[in-house]
Coordinates of N, CA and C in Angstrom, one line a residue:
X20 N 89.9 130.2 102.5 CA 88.8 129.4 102.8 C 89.3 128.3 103.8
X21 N 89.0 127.6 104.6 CA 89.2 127.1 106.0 C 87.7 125.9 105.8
X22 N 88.4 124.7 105.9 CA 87.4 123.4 106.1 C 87.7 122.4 106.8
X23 N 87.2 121.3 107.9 CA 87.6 120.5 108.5 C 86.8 119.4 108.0
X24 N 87.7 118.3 107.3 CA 87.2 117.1 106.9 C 87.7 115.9 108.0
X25 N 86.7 115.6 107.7 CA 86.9 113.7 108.7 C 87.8 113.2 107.9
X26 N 89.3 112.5 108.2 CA 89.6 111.5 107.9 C 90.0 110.2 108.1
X27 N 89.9 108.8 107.7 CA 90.1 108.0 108.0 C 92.1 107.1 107.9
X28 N 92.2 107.0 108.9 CA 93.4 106.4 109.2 C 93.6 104.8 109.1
X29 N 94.1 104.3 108.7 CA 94.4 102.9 108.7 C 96.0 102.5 108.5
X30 N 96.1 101.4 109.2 CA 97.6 100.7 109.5 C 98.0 99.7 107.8
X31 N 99.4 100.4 107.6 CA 99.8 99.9 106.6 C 100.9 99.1 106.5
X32 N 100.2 97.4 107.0 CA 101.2 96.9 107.3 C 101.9 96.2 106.6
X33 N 102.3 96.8 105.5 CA 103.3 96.6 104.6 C 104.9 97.6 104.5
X34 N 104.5 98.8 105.3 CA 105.3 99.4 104.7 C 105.3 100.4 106.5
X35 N 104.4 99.5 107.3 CA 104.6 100.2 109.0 C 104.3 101.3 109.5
X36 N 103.2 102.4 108.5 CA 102.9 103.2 108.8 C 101.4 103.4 108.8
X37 N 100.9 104.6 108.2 CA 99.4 105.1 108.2 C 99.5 105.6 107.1
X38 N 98.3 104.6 106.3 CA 97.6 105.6 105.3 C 96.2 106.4 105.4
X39 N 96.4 107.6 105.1 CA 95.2 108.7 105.4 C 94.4 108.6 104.3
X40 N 92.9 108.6 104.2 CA 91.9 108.6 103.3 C 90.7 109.6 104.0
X41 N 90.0 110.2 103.0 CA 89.0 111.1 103.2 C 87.8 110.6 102.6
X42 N 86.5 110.5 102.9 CA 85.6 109.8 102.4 C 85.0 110.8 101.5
X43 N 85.0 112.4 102.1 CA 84.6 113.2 101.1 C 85.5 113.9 99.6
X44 N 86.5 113.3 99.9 CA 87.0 113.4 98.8 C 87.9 112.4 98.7
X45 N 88.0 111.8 97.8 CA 88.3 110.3 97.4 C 89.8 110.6 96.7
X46 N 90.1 111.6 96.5 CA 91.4 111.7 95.4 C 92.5 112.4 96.5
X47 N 92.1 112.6 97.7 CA 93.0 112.9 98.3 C 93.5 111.7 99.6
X48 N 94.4 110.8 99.1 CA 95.2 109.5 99.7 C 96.4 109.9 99.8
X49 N 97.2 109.7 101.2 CA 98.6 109.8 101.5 C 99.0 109.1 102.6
X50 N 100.3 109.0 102.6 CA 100.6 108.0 104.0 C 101.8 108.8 105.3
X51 N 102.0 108.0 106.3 CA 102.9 109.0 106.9 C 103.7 107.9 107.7
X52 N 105.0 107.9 108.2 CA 105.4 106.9 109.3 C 104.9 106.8 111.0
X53 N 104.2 107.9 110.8 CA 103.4 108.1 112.1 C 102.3 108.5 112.6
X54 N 101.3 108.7 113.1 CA 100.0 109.2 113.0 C 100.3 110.9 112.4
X55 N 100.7 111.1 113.4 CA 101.1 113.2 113.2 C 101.5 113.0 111.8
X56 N 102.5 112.0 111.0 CA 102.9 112.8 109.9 C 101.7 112.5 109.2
X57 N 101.5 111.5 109.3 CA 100.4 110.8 108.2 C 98.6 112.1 108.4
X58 N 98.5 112.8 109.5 CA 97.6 113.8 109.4 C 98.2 115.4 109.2
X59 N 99.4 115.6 108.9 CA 100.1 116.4 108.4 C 99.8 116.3 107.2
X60 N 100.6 114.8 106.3 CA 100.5 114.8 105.0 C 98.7 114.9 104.6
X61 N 97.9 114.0 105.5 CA 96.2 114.7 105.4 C 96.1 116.1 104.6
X62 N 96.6 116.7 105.6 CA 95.8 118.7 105.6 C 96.7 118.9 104.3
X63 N 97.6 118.6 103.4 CA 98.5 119.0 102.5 C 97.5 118.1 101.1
X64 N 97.3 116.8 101.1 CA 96.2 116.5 100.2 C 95.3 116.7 99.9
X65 N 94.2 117.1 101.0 CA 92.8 117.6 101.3 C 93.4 119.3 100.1
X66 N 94.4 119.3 100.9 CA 94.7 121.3 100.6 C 94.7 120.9 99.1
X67 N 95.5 120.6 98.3 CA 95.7 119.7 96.9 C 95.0 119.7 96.0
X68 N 93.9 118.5 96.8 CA 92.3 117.9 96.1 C 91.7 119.1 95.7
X69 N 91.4 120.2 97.0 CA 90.6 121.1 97.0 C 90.9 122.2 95.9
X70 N 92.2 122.5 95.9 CA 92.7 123.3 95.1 C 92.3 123.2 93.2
X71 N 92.6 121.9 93.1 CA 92.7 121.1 91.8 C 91.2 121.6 91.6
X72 N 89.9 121.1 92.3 CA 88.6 120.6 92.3 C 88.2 122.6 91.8
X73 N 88.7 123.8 92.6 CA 88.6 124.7 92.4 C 89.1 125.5 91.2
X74 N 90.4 124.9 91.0 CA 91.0 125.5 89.4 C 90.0 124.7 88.4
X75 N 89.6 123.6 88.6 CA 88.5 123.0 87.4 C 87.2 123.3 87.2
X76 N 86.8 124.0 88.3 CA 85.4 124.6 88.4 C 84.5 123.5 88.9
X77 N 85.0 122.4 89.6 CA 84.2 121.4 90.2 C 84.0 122.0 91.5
X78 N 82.7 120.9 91.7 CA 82.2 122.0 93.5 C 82.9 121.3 94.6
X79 N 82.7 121.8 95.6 CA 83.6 121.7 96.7 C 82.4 121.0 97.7
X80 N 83.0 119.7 98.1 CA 81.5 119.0 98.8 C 82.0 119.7 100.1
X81 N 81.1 119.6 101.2 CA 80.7 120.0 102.6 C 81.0 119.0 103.3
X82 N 81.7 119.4 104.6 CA 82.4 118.3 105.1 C 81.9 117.3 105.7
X83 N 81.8 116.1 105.7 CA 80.5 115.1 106.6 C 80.8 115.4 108.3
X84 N 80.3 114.9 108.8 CA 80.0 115.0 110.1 C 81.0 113.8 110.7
X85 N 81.7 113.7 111.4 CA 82.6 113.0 112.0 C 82.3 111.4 112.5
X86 N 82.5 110.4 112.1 CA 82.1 109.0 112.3 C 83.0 108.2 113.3
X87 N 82.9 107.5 114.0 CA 83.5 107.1 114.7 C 84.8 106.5 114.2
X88 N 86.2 106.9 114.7 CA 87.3 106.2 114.1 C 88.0 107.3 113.1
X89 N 87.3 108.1 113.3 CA 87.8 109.2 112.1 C 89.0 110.3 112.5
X90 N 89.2 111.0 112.5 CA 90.0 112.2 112.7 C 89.3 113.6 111.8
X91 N 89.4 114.7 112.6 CA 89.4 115.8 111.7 C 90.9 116.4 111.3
X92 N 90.6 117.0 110.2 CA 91.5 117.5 109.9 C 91.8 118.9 109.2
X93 N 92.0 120.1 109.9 CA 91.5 121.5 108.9 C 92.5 121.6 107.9
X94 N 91.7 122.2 107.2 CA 92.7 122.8 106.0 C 92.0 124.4 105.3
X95 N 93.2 124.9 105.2 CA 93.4 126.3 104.8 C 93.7 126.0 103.7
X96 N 92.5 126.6 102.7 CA 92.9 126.1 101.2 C 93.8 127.3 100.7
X97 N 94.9 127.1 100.3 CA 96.3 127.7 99.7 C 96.0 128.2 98.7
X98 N 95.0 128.0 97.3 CA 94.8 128.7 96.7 C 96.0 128.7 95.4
X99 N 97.0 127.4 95.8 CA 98.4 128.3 95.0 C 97.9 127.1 93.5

């Protein structure tokens, strides 16, 4: 399965990098020292969230539509 969520990026100026957040799934938060890692580490949480949400039999929301400020981000759910 293959999905592209919007995520939201914000400066973490505590620690000088980027924390990634997803509005459609709230349980998937990570950070990176640089934009690329920090939407790297994105597609690997999203992959994560999605995984967990599927081994539990919870549903899988539909990706919002892209908001200003956001980033997409696909993810190939791994399944593992």
């Amino acid at each position: 399965m293959r999905y592209i969520y919007p995520v939201t990026l914000t400066e973490d100026t505590d620690d000088s990098g980027c924390v990634a957040t997803c509005r459609d799934l709230p349980e998937a938060i990570t950070q990176g020292d640089t934009v690329a890692e920090a939407l790297a580490e994105a597609a690997d949480a999203l992959d994560e969230a999605l995984c967990r949400r599927i081994n539990h039999g919870r549903d899988i929301p539909e990706p919002s539509a892209e908001q200003a400020g956001e980033r997409l981000v696909p993810v190939l759910v791994s399944m593992s």
